């Protein structure tokens, strides 16, 4: 039997209240909450016990009442049984209802749990959806960065990446994808930097490829500027003192605008946008210093690629040299343009270092190949290209001092080649000359010769008759032509591109001296060994004109001197050397003439012991005067009068001395009066010949000979020993020679009379002069 329920128990009280309900619906309405509470509190047994206890209590009450009133009890029992039956039924229904409620409650709980769970899932789904959308936006932006990279929009890609990193990634920072994308940002930045550097390298490659054409355009522009400057000089000579790239020239030329980097006429377009974009991107990335260093290294490498390992200077069109200079010029122009278009990007020291390196490499290449050049015209073309290069880069603000040194090297080589070529020409002219007075057939030939030669004619051209001859031989005007050509070709090197004017002046003077001294003067002196007086006379005549030409050249060089620092006169050593050569030639003529005179006098056959008079002059004397006459009127005819007279003076002096030496010969012991008469006849014949020349100065050469012969023929030789008489009559006679000849004559005269007297006479004369 179930345990009794405490009447104070809440279930018991509830059940008791339920049973007191006035109607079944109320009973049910009150019973349901109790059953529900019981269901959740697991006290269903207590409820049944409460119901059973209440039923027992009622049965007890009923039984009590039945005992008091049996009939009523029986009826009550019946009613009670009916109630009990209803109660049992009701209990069963309650149990069923409890089970049903319990089942529905469990189902409801499950549904509520499912509802709660579904709401959580839905919230998670919503949150997930939002997160996915945010992540998808980030991914789309990330993909957009790569799409912009593909489209070469590097800066837009960098801005999108910056927005992604600083805005969108913060919105999804709690998700792992944000961390992954955050980690990929530096790599993406590197991709952008590499992509923009790739584009920049492509731009640099195109710039390097276009450098030669850019340099060619720059050379063309410089050449046009030079042409315009020359035209301005023709219009106004005041511009002549201003050179290309001077302030005045730049101001005068600023109306002709010419943008080398962007010019439709020459189709040059140098767009610096890739460089600017690359600079901006690296500045945004905080890598400006790294980019500046890398760019400088790239330009240094490109500079090395411009310089070839060797250079060919022998091609006719100069393509190798032009390509090198144009490429370097284009490269240097881009460097200067980069400095002007950017700020603190390209350091001036880096640009100057690249320029100096390219200049040194260029100088080394050209200097190393100069030994192959043996043509002065080709070297002049090389200098022209180098000069145009210098003017172009000087206009862009580069230091060209080392290149001016290169031009000086080229000039030295040029002058050497010119000197070598003209040296060969001079040698050929000198060696092939006929050394005869130059014949002229007409006035046209005459004018050509006079115009190219430094020659002042004795007659006006209107008084000339043709054919005629000029005093010099053909070599003189030919050498004058070469000298003028040499001057002109040397000065061809001197223009606005060559600033070493004093070097040109000095080189020209030195080279001219060497050519004239070594190749002309010395060659003529070497030919003085000829045995033909006519050739020697022509050489002397040529030397005379060359001396005049040198004097004219000195004045010409002084007037053409381009250096204002030199103020003294120009003195050519060749002038003095030609003058000395004239003396050598004169001496050689003296030598030949005197040798001929010696040969003729050696043929003299005087019979110093002759006993018969001679009325006619000797054959040798007739030959001698004939020779002197012929040489004066033929061989020496072309010489200047002063030289001719000097030669004649020397010849007569030598002849006089040689004739005088005949009786003084040691082999001649005695001279008879008839031998003295024969000698006197010859000297008189020679004196008459000299008188016919109408030159008193020449007659003075014979004074000693005439006075000595007169002494030998005098009847009063004692006058010679009287100082006063000797000075008056025999002042030109040597004292010792006169005494010897008197002794020989007296000895010869006495031999025929008495040998003893002759001996005594000799002793007496000898004692007067202290002779033994």
XYZ file of C-alpha atoms in Angstrom:
772
model
C 0.000 0.000 0.000
C 1.389 3.271 -0.844
C 2.711 5.435 1.836
C 0.501 8.127 3.169
C 0.836 11.525 1.771
C 1.453 14.398 4.083
C -1.745 16.469 4.157
C 0.422 19.543 3.979
C 2.028 18.393 0.772
C 1.453 20.767 -2.082
C 0.289 17.955 -4.408
C -2.190 16.807 -1.881
C -3.504 20.295 -1.420
C -3.684 20.735 -5.212
C -5.553 17.483 -5.674
C -7.906 18.400 -2.872
C -8.611 21.708 -4.558
C -9.130 20.019 -7.902
C -11.706 17.731 -6.478
C -13.565 20.668 -5.193
C -14.036 22.029 -8.734
C -17.583 22.713 -9.656
C -17.405 21.305 -13.103
C -15.370 18.919 -15.132
C -13.783 21.590 -17.362
C -12.655 23.374 -14.240
C -11.419 20.088 -12.893
C -9.477 19.433 -16.082
C -8.146 23.012 -16.289
C -6.836 22.761 -12.770
C -5.514 19.262 -13.196
C -3.457 20.003 -16.339
C -0.989 22.459 -14.742
C -0.533 20.090 -11.823
C 0.180 17.233 -14.176
C 2.515 19.402 -16.185
C 4.421 20.462 -13.100
C 4.518 16.883 -12.012
C 5.798 15.915 -15.429
C 8.719 18.266 -15.298
C 9.429 17.588 -11.675
C 9.229 13.787 -11.980
C 6.605 13.586 -9.144
C 3.882 11.652 -11.010
C 3.932 8.927 -8.361
C 3.320 11.476 -5.655
C 0.311 12.729 -7.594
C -1.146 9.265 -7.892
C -0.478 8.706 -4.216
C -2.199 12.018 -3.448
C -5.164 10.982 -5.582
C -5.279 7.547 -4.001
C -5.023 9.077 -0.553
C -7.743 11.503 -1.362
C -9.806 8.619 -2.743
C -9.208 6.638 0.408
C -10.144 9.564 2.515
C -13.317 10.006 0.590
C -14.049 6.313 0.798
C -13.552 6.569 4.505
C -15.826 9.532 4.650
C -18.319 7.687 2.532
C -18.050 4.584 4.642
C -18.560 6.722 7.690
C -21.454 8.348 6.155
C -22.771 4.923 5.067
C -22.488 3.631 8.516
C -24.521 6.535 9.624
C -26.940 6.099 6.863
C -26.626 2.687 5.292
C -29.100 3.204 2.620
C -27.684 6.347 1.862
C -24.409 4.592 2.228
C -25.371 1.875 -0.159
C -26.563 4.394 -2.537
C -23.570 6.394 -1.827
C -21.494 3.280 -2.263
C -23.087 2.725 -5.537
C -22.527 6.331 -6.310
C -19.100 5.973 -4.979
C -18.461 2.918 -7.050
C -19.641 4.806 -9.937
C -17.452 7.612 -8.916
C -14.632 5.215 -8.370
C -15.243 3.737 -11.734
C -15.277 7.213 -13.118
C -12.243 8.020 -11.106
C -10.452 4.962 -12.404
C -11.508 5.843 -15.837
C -10.550 9.363 -15.190
C -7.244 8.230 -13.818
C -6.696 6.198 -16.898
C -7.629 9.156 -18.978
C -5.392 11.303 -16.860
C -2.584 8.876 -17.346
C -3.241 8.781 -21.034
C -3.524 12.538 -21.050
C -0.343 12.725 -19.044
C 1.355 10.483 -21.537
C -0.107 12.516 -24.378
C 0.926 15.775 -22.696
C 4.288 14.286 -21.936
C 4.704 13.236 -25.559
C 3.496 16.589 -26.847
C 5.705 18.375 -24.343
C 8.714 16.401 -25.527
C 7.793 17.148 -29.097
C 7.313 20.792 -28.244
C 10.641 20.876 -26.491
C 12.267 19.237 -29.449
C 10.596 21.731 -31.772
C 11.625 24.633 -29.559
C 15.168 23.278 -29.450
C 15.065 22.870 -33.191
C 13.739 26.425 -33.500
C 16.491 27.762 -31.279
C 19.050 25.770 -33.190
C 17.670 26.947 -36.518
C 17.795 30.543 -35.364
C 21.477 30.100 -34.395
C 22.243 28.449 -37.698
C 20.453 31.186 -39.549
C 22.407 33.806 -37.661
C 25.607 31.943 -38.410
C 24.584 31.734 -42.025
C 23.900 35.459 -42.113
C 27.204 36.207 -40.448
C 28.957 33.799 -42.742
C 27.274 35.369 -45.742
C 28.365 38.824 -44.631
C 31.876 37.559 -44.011
C 31.944 35.855 -47.377
C 30.753 38.985 -49.132
C 33.386 41.063 -47.357
C 36.065 38.513 -48.224
C 34.811 38.349 -51.787
C 35.095 42.131 -52.041
C 38.654 41.917 -50.759
C 39.429 39.119 -53.182
C 37.893 41.076 -56.034
C 40.055 44.072 -55.108
C 43.102 41.835 -54.860
C 42.331 40.411 -58.282
C 41.755 43.937 -59.526
C 45.323 44.805 -58.455
C 46.657 41.997 -60.640
C 44.334 42.978 -63.485
C 45.680 46.530 -63.309
C 49.200 45.134 -63.366
C 48.313 43.185 -66.480
C 46.963 46.366 -68.043
C 50.224 48.208 -67.153
C 48.316 50.516 -64.802
C 51.006 50.278 -62.186
C 50.148 53.303 -60.129
C 46.426 52.457 -60.118
C 47.380 48.970 -58.977
C 49.495 50.425 -56.201
C 46.636 52.704 -55.082
C 44.216 49.776 -55.135
C 46.666 47.720 -53.070
C 47.021 50.583 -50.597
C 43.222 50.826 -50.289
C 43.015 47.077 -49.861
C 45.633 47.094 -47.125
C 44.521 50.136 -45.177
C 40.708 49.903 -45.547
C 39.266 46.616 -46.654
C 41.605 44.275 -44.800
C 40.747 45.961 -41.525
C 37.079 45.074 -42.072
C 37.881 41.351 -42.245
C 40.836 41.377 -39.900
C 39.284 38.594 -37.781
C 39.376 36.177 -40.681
C 42.376 34.137 -41.719
C 42.074 35.288 -45.297
C 42.932 38.802 -44.143
C 46.158 37.517 -42.662
C 46.932 35.642 -45.875
C 46.263 38.691 -48.037
C 48.206 40.898 -45.595
C 51.167 38.592 -45.950
C 50.871 38.757 -49.740
C 50.916 42.594 -49.846
C 54.766 42.913 -49.810
C 54.998 40.340 -52.565
C 52.400 42.231 -54.575
C 54.303 45.457 -53.971
C 57.415 43.749 -55.263
C 55.437 42.570 -58.282
C 54.363 46.159 -58.947
C 57.919 47.421 -58.474
C 59.278 44.685 -60.750
C 56.590 45.347 -63.340
C 57.263 49.061 -63.403
C 61.019 48.390 -63.513
C 60.430 46.027 -66.422
C 58.594 48.797 -68.244
C 61.358 51.236 -67.305
C 64.026 48.843 -68.593
C 62.077 48.536 -71.809
C 61.985 52.325 -71.985
C 65.689 52.520 -71.257
C 66.392 49.934 -73.952
C 64.384 51.929 -76.459
C 66.164 55.095 -75.360
C 69.530 53.373 -75.842
C 68.472 52.119 -79.252
C 67.285 55.615 -80.171
C 70.393 57.340 -78.781
C 72.239 57.251 -82.078
C 69.359 58.837 -83.981
C 68.915 61.375 -81.195
C 72.615 62.238 -81.463
C 72.313 62.487 -85.241
C 69.433 64.937 -84.866
C 71.455 66.927 -82.321
C 74.405 67.083 -84.747
C 72.057 68.238 -87.493
C 70.688 70.970 -85.233
C 74.215 72.125 -84.323
C 75.193 72.203 -87.993
C 72.132 74.326 -88.758
C 73.055 76.690 -85.933
C 76.562 76.978 -87.330
C 75.180 77.752 -90.794
C 72.877 80.430 -89.389
C 75.792 81.923 -87.453
C 77.900 82.082 -90.612
C 75.058 83.864 -92.379
C 74.822 86.356 -89.521
C 78.580 86.997 -89.815
C 78.167 87.730 -93.519
C 75.407 90.209 -92.736
C 77.112 91.772 -89.727
C 80.863 91.355 -89.205
C 80.489 92.188 -85.523
C 79.291 88.628 -84.993
C 82.657 87.342 -86.208
C 84.228 87.683 -82.781
C 81.515 85.525 -81.214
C 81.836 81.774 -81.475
C 79.232 79.025 -81.507
C 77.687 78.453 -78.042
C 78.713 81.913 -76.920
C 76.084 83.975 -75.111
C 75.645 86.263 -78.098
C 75.192 83.369 -80.510
C 72.632 81.697 -78.229
C 70.660 84.927 -77.879
C 70.745 85.561 -81.624
C 69.563 82.022 -82.321
C 66.804 81.733 -79.725
C 64.143 82.656 -82.296
C 64.758 79.279 -83.958
C 63.167 76.940 -81.456
C 64.108 73.318 -81.809
C 63.174 70.653 -79.273
C 65.459 67.724 -79.898
C 63.514 65.388 -77.591
C 60.109 66.099 -79.134
C 60.142 67.171 -82.756
C 57.645 66.222 -85.418
C 59.954 67.188 -88.255
C 62.656 64.737 -87.199
C 60.129 62.284 -85.699
C 61.861 62.221 -82.333
C 59.604 61.588 -79.338
C 61.222 60.872 -75.997
C 58.450 60.323 -73.425
C 59.670 60.370 -69.823
C 56.336 59.096 -68.423
C 57.664 55.584 -67.628
C 60.488 57.143 -65.618
C 58.164 59.500 -63.765
C 55.762 56.654 -62.984
C 58.587 54.472 -61.751
C 59.929 57.282 -59.581
C 56.485 57.971 -58.123
C 55.795 54.312 -57.395
C 59.153 53.776 -55.707
C 58.651 56.948 -53.724
C 55.254 55.643 -52.606
C 56.857 52.340 -51.653
C 59.574 54.187 -49.739
C 62.257 52.778 -52.052
C 63.411 56.006 -53.713
C 67.057 55.611 -52.689
C 67.119 52.006 -53.860
C 65.545 52.965 -57.183
C 67.967 55.869 -57.646
C 70.914 53.555 -57.053
C 69.552 50.853 -59.351
C 68.814 53.374 -62.101
C 72.337 54.787 -61.872
C 73.798 51.270 -62.112
C 71.599 50.529 -65.140
C 72.768 53.676 -66.906
C 76.374 52.779 -66.192
C 75.827 49.371 -67.758
C 74.162 50.962 -70.773
C 77.098 53.345 -71.074
C 79.454 50.380 -71.273
C 77.345 48.891 -74.068
C 77.780 52.085 -76.116
C 81.575 51.801 -76.194
C 82.877 49.279 -78.761
C 86.034 47.294 -78.232
C 87.684 48.796 -81.319
C 87.124 51.588 -83.831
C 87.636 51.679 -87.578
C 88.648 55.130 -88.805
C 89.424 54.096 -92.368
C 85.892 53.743 -93.743
C 85.150 56.477 -96.256
C 81.811 57.527 -94.775
C 83.108 57.451 -91.185
C 80.174 55.312 -90.077
C 81.983 53.735 -87.126
C 83.083 57.044 -85.654
C 79.757 58.732 -86.421
C 77.810 55.926 -84.764
C 79.989 56.106 -81.660
C 79.807 59.890 -81.307
C 76.085 60.068 -82.094
C 75.286 57.308 -79.588
C 77.311 58.991 -76.856
C 75.716 62.361 -77.664
C 72.199 60.898 -77.492
C 73.003 59.154 -74.220
C 74.431 62.335 -72.693
C 71.493 64.442 -73.894
C 69.027 62.055 -72.221
C 71.038 62.307 -69.004
C 70.902 66.112 -69.049
C 67.203 66.059 -69.929
C 66.574 63.672 -67.019
C 68.328 66.071 -64.653
C 66.217 68.976 -65.909
C 62.894 67.097 -65.764
C 63.431 65.580 -62.299
C 64.460 66.934 -58.951
C 67.268 65.372 -56.926
C 66.983 62.153 -58.928
C 70.151 62.180 -61.033
C 73.130 63.623 -59.172
C 75.285 65.969 -61.233
C 78.384 64.124 -60.067
C 77.017 60.821 -61.446
C 76.185 62.381 -64.813
C 79.584 64.076 -65.019
C 81.275 60.813 -64.066
C 79.489 59.001 -66.895
C 80.425 61.817 -69.302
C 84.082 61.778 -68.273
C 84.184 58.003 -68.629
C 82.670 58.150 -72.133
C 85.093 60.928 -73.113
C 88.103 58.957 -71.892
C 86.913 55.827 -73.725
C 86.328 57.824 -76.905
C 89.734 59.470 -76.719
C 91.364 56.102 -76.103
C 89.588 54.488 -79.061
C 90.339 57.325 -81.485
C 93.935 57.746 -80.319
C 94.499 53.998 -80.564
C 93.232 53.930 -84.157
C 95.007 57.080 -85.346
C 98.095 55.151 -86.420
C 96.021 53.534 -89.178
C 95.130 56.899 -90.720
C 97.601 58.062 -93.352
C 95.378 60.486 -95.261
C 95.099 64.099 -94.123
C 91.737 64.602 -95.863
C 90.281 61.670 -93.921
C 91.740 63.051 -90.712
C 90.122 66.414 -91.450
C 86.764 64.650 -91.747
C 87.386 62.893 -88.433
C 88.174 66.229 -86.832
C 84.962 67.664 -88.290
C 82.852 64.936 -86.658
C 84.649 65.354 -83.346
C 84.238 69.137 -83.532
C 80.499 68.806 -84.195
C 80.318 66.421 -81.240
C 82.125 68.953 -79.029
C 79.881 71.859 -80.057
C 76.727 69.811 -79.504
C 77.640 68.595 -76.032
C 79.079 71.965 -75.021
C 75.649 73.426 -75.828
C 74.141 70.950 -73.338
C 76.473 72.133 -70.577
C 79.102 69.398 -70.600
C 82.809 70.012 -69.955
C 84.647 69.413 -73.252
C 88.198 70.263 -72.182
C 89.419 66.673 -72.569
C 87.869 66.530 -76.047
C 89.698 69.725 -76.963
C 92.860 67.855 -76.001
C 91.764 65.126 -78.423
C 91.406 67.727 -81.179
C 94.940 68.827 -80.367
C 96.102 65.224 -80.833
C 94.248 65.104 -84.152
C 95.887 68.367 -85.190
C 99.342 67.034 -84.385
C 98.624 63.956 -86.478
C 97.104 66.121 -89.210
C 100.118 68.424 -89.329
C 102.448 65.409 -89.459
C 100.536 63.923 -92.404
C 100.491 67.264 -94.180
C 104.181 67.753 -93.559
C 104.904 64.254 -94.826
C 102.823 64.750 -97.974
C 104.241 68.171 -98.751
C 107.718 66.933 -97.911
C 107.376 64.320 -100.632
C 106.000 66.951 -103.006
C 108.893 69.311 -102.304
C 111.419 66.544 -102.779
C 109.881 65.582 -106.092
C 109.790 69.219 -107.244
C 113.413 69.787 -106.302
C 114.627 66.511 -107.803
C 112.780 66.894 -111.136
C 113.577 70.553 -111.773
C 115.666 71.369 -114.845
C 117.354 74.354 -113.080
C 116.873 76.587 -116.044
C 115.143 79.984 -116.148
C 111.418 79.389 -116.457
C 110.027 80.062 -119.941
C 106.676 81.858 -120.269
C 104.743 81.612 -123.501
C 101.816 83.978 -122.939
C 100.313 86.490 -120.565
C 97.962 83.981 -118.992
C 100.851 81.781 -117.901
C 102.690 84.842 -116.672
C 99.750 85.960 -114.515
C 99.351 82.499 -112.998
C 103.008 82.302 -112.048
C 103.118 85.826 -110.623
C 99.905 85.292 -108.629
C 101.128 82.154 -106.896
C 104.743 83.276 -106.446
C 106.223 85.875 -104.180
C 107.811 87.718 -107.092
C 107.960 91.389 -108.029
C 108.633 91.743 -111.791
C 111.060 94.320 -113.079
C 108.679 95.333 -115.856
C 104.983 96.028 -116.036
C 102.968 93.259 -117.599
C 102.004 95.605 -120.451
C 105.650 95.979 -121.428
C 106.335 92.274 -121.657
C 106.862 90.430 -124.904
C 106.368 86.718 -125.216
C 107.894 84.260 -125.103
C 110.062 85.388 -122.198
C 111.858 83.817 -119.273
C 111.621 84.444 -115.551
C 114.792 84.441 -113.477
C 113.849 81.487 -111.301
C 113.348 77.913 -112.443
C 110.053 76.064 -112.460
C 110.607 74.661 -108.974
C 110.119 78.055 -107.334
C 106.474 78.718 -108.345
C 105.636 75.044 -107.767
C 107.041 75.265 -104.239
C 105.152 78.517 -103.706
C 101.931 76.768 -104.703
C 102.656 73.973 -102.235
C 103.471 76.463 -99.493
C 100.173 78.256 -100.046
C 98.305 74.949 -100.101
C 100.052 73.910 -96.910
C 99.023 77.159 -95.224
C 95.438 76.820 -96.400
C 95.125 73.215 -95.302
C 96.637 73.942 -91.910
C 94.179 76.794 -91.420
C 91.341 74.491 -92.490
C 91.815 72.867 -89.096
C 91.452 76.208 -87.353
C 87.829 77.258 -86.895
C 85.262 77.638 -84.137
C 85.847 74.042 -83.060
C 89.543 74.415 -82.294
C 90.471 76.804 -79.522
C 94.258 76.273 -79.597
C 95.035 79.013 -82.110
C 98.509 79.590 -80.677
C 99.261 75.907 -81.234
C 98.289 76.228 -84.887
C 100.433 79.316 -85.307
C 103.437 77.656 -83.711
C 102.930 74.343 -85.515
C 102.550 76.127 -88.832
C 105.714 78.128 -88.263
C 107.694 75.061 -87.142
C 106.420 72.867 -89.974
C 107.097 75.517 -92.584
C 110.591 75.964 -91.227
C 111.235 72.226 -91.379
C 109.858 71.891 -94.901
C 111.722 74.906 -96.247
C 114.946 74.190 -94.404
C 115.164 70.430 -94.793
C 113.278 69.692 -97.987
C 113.951 72.784 -100.066
C 116.996 74.636 -98.823
C 119.043 71.603 -97.875
C 118.132 69.845 -101.127
C 119.335 72.849 -103.073
C 122.520 73.022 -101.011
C 123.124 69.327 -101.691
C 122.921 70.060 -105.405
C 125.655 72.659 -105.130
C 128.125 69.825 -105.573
C 127.350 70.048 -109.287
C 130.247 70.917 -111.555
C 128.055 73.054 -113.804
C 128.271 76.723 -112.935
C 125.039 77.419 -114.794
C 123.143 75.041 -112.485
C 124.799 76.553 -109.429
C 123.874 80.043 -110.646
C 120.244 78.954 -111.090
C 120.232 77.455 -107.606
C 121.604 80.715 -106.271
C 118.865 82.619 -108.104
C 116.225 80.307 -106.672
C 117.688 80.728 -103.195
C 117.481 84.477 -103.634
C 113.770 84.252 -104.426
C 113.132 81.766 -101.639
C 114.694 84.203 -99.204
C 112.298 86.868 -100.468
C 109.415 84.399 -100.177
C 110.369 83.673 -96.570
C 110.304 87.359 -95.742
C 106.868 87.621 -97.308
C 105.751 84.536 -95.410
C 106.879 86.037 -92.129
C 104.660 89.037 -92.747
C 101.782 86.824 -93.890
C 102.017 84.637 -90.801
C 102.140 87.701 -88.588
C 98.955 89.100 -90.123
C 97.207 85.724 -90.035
C 98.209 85.064 -86.431
C 95.026 84.184 -84.545
C 96.431 84.363 -81.037
C 96.278 87.819 -79.509
C 98.777 86.902 -76.791
C 101.705 86.781 -79.237
C 102.777 90.270 -80.197
C 106.334 89.829 -81.461
C 107.274 89.409 -85.107
C 107.230 86.006 -86.784
C 110.760 84.907 -87.627
C 111.342 81.885 -89.819
C 114.643 80.109 -89.386
C 114.421 79.291 -93.090
C 115.011 82.951 -93.948
C 118.478 82.901 -92.415
C 119.156 79.424 -93.778
C 118.337 80.524 -97.331
C 120.572 83.523 -96.789
C 123.380 81.250 -95.600
C 122.707 78.924 -98.534
C 123.094 81.890 -100.871
C 126.539 82.450 -99.401
C 127.317 78.752 -99.854
C 126.135 78.918 -103.460
C 128.167 82.062 -104.068
C 131.200 80.385 -102.576
C 130.569 77.390 -104.785
C 130.392 79.647 -107.833
C 133.597 81.320 -106.695
C 135.110 77.895 -106.292
C 134.115 76.761 -109.781
C 135.114 80.021 -111.437
C 138.378 80.185 -109.552
C 139.042 76.550 -110.322
C 138.555 77.272 -114.007
C 140.785 80.307 -113.670
C 143.408 78.141 -111.955
C 143.144 75.599 -114.745
C 143.633 78.292 -117.382
C 146.530 79.951 -115.552
C 148.168 76.572 -115.062
C 148.391 76.402 -118.850
C 150.539 79.529 -118.856
C 153.889 78.709 -120.529
C 156.145 81.619 -119.618
C 159.781 81.267 -120.548
C 161.265 83.123 -117.648
C 164.685 82.985 -119.278
C 163.344 84.188 -122.613
C 165.705 86.199 -124.774
C 163.106 87.256 -127.339
C 160.343 89.815 -127.025
C 156.653 88.830 -127.304
C 154.199 91.230 -128.905
C 150.947 89.206 -128.475
C 149.291 88.232 -125.222
C 149.562 84.610 -124.191
C 146.967 82.072 -125.235
C 145.971 81.349 -121.624
C 145.323 85.072 -121.075
C 143.147 85.249 -124.128
C 141.243 82.143 -122.910
C 140.962 83.622 -119.454
C 139.447 86.899 -120.609
C 137.193 85.034 -123.025
C 136.008 82.776 -120.163
C 135.384 85.746 -117.879
C 133.467 87.497 -120.624
C 131.372 84.438 -121.424
C 130.529 83.650 -117.825
C 129.512 87.249 -117.216
C 127.269 87.407 -120.282
C 125.768 83.960 -120.071
C 126.134 81.945 -116.876
C 126.020 84.876 -114.454
C 123.569 86.888 -116.490
C 120.541 85.887 -114.445
C 122.078 86.804 -111.106
C 121.297 90.068 -109.383
C 123.783 92.774 -110.273
C 125.337 92.942 -106.795
C 125.950 89.189 -106.682
C 127.249 89.156 -110.227
C 129.671 91.998 -109.511
C 130.794 90.338 -106.318
C 131.515 87.077 -108.140
C 133.309 88.941 -110.889
C 135.280 90.926 -108.323
C 136.354 87.754 -106.579
C 137.259 86.059 -109.895
C 139.491 88.938 -110.976
C 141.067 89.090 -107.556
C 141.776 85.390 -107.680
C 143.116 85.629 -111.237
C 145.383 88.520 -110.236
C 146.749 86.580 -107.275
C 147.246 83.404 -109.360
C 149.095 85.317 -112.113
C 151.239 87.029 -109.510
C 152.123 83.678 -108.002
C 153.591 82.481 -111.319
C 156.872 84.461 -111.057
C 156.941 83.931 -107.297
C 157.082 80.190 -107.700
C 160.143 78.713 -106.024
C 161.098 76.930 -109.207
C 161.545 80.281 -110.927
C 165.015 81.435 -110.000
C 165.594 84.150 -112.562
C 163.397 86.255 -114.830
C 164.726 87.945 -117.911
C 163.499 91.359 -119.084
C 161.855 89.706 -122.100
C 159.896 87.397 -119.749
C 158.885 90.490 -117.753
C 157.768 92.112 -120.988
C 155.647 89.069 -121.887
C 154.061 89.153 -118.397
C 153.480 92.882 -118.760
C 151.806 92.337 -122.150
C 149.397 89.790 -120.574
C 148.581 91.980 -117.582
C 147.951 94.918 -119.849
C 145.628 92.767 -121.942
C 143.787 91.742 -118.773
C 143.642 95.359 -117.651
C 142.188 96.414 -120.998
C 139.535 93.716 -120.660
C 138.575 94.966 -117.182
C 138.455 98.533 -118.477
C 135.937 97.399 -121.064
C 133.597 96.364 -118.268
C 133.176 99.996 -117.237
C 133.397 99.223 -113.547
C 136.203 101.066 -111.723
C 135.781 98.920 -108.650
C 136.769 95.803 -110.609
C 139.942 97.534 -111.820
C 141.112 97.883 -108.241
C 141.622 94.117 -108.117
C 144.482 94.454 -110.614
C 146.387 97.210 -108.802
C 148.751 94.854 -107.006
C 149.396 92.819 -110.174
C 149.946 95.901 -112.363
C 152.168 97.650 -109.817
C 154.173 94.453 -109.234
C 154.704 93.892 -112.976
C 155.611 97.584 -113.333
C 158.150 97.155 -110.510
C 159.587 94.117 -112.268
C 160.048 96.138 -115.469
C 161.323 99.355 -113.912
C 164.793 100.617 -114.679
C 165.137 102.119 -111.217
C 164.314 99.413 -108.655
C 165.867 101.501 -105.905
C 162.627 103.516 -105.759
C 160.950 100.486 -104.186
C 163.321 100.698 -101.265
C 162.505 104.309 -100.675
C 159.400 104.382 -98.516
C 158.025 107.584 -99.946
C 158.578 106.441 -103.548
C 157.250 102.968 -102.801
C 154.060 104.289 -101.243
C 153.476 106.567 -104.195
C 154.237 104.177 -107.050
C 154.086 100.700 -105.528
C 151.746 101.073 -102.579
C 149.874 97.795 -103.395
C 153.066 95.708 -103.771
C 153.977 93.387 -100.924
C 157.365 94.333 -99.571
C 158.839 90.847 -99.423
C 157.274 89.686 -102.697
C 158.477 92.841 -104.418
C 162.031 92.332 -103.153
C 162.019 88.681 -104.287
C 160.774 89.546 -107.752
C 163.306 92.397 -108.105
C 166.034 89.958 -107.206
C 164.745 87.407 -109.713
C 164.480 90.012 -112.461
C 167.894 91.476 -111.704
C 169.340 87.992 -111.483
C 167.803 87.122 -114.847
C 169.083 90.351 -116.400
C 172.559 89.889 -114.958
C 172.881 86.239 -115.941
C 173.242 87.222 -119.552
C 175.869 89.799 -118.673
C 177.943 88.374 -115.807
C 177.129 85.701 -113.258
C 179.473 87.297 -110.644
C 177.770 90.674 -110.820
C 174.405 89.091 -110.407
C 175.549 87.415 -107.242
C 176.873 90.641 -105.732
C 173.678 92.456 -106.682
C 171.514 89.856 -104.973
C 173.511 90.138 -101.757
C 173.122 93.912 -101.738
C 169.308 93.849 -102.211
C 168.924 91.102 -99.654
C 170.811 93.126 -97.067
C 168.410 96.044 -97.496
C 165.458 93.877 -96.359
C 167.402 91.901 -93.772
C 167.345 88.772 -95.918
C 170.042 86.163 -95.924
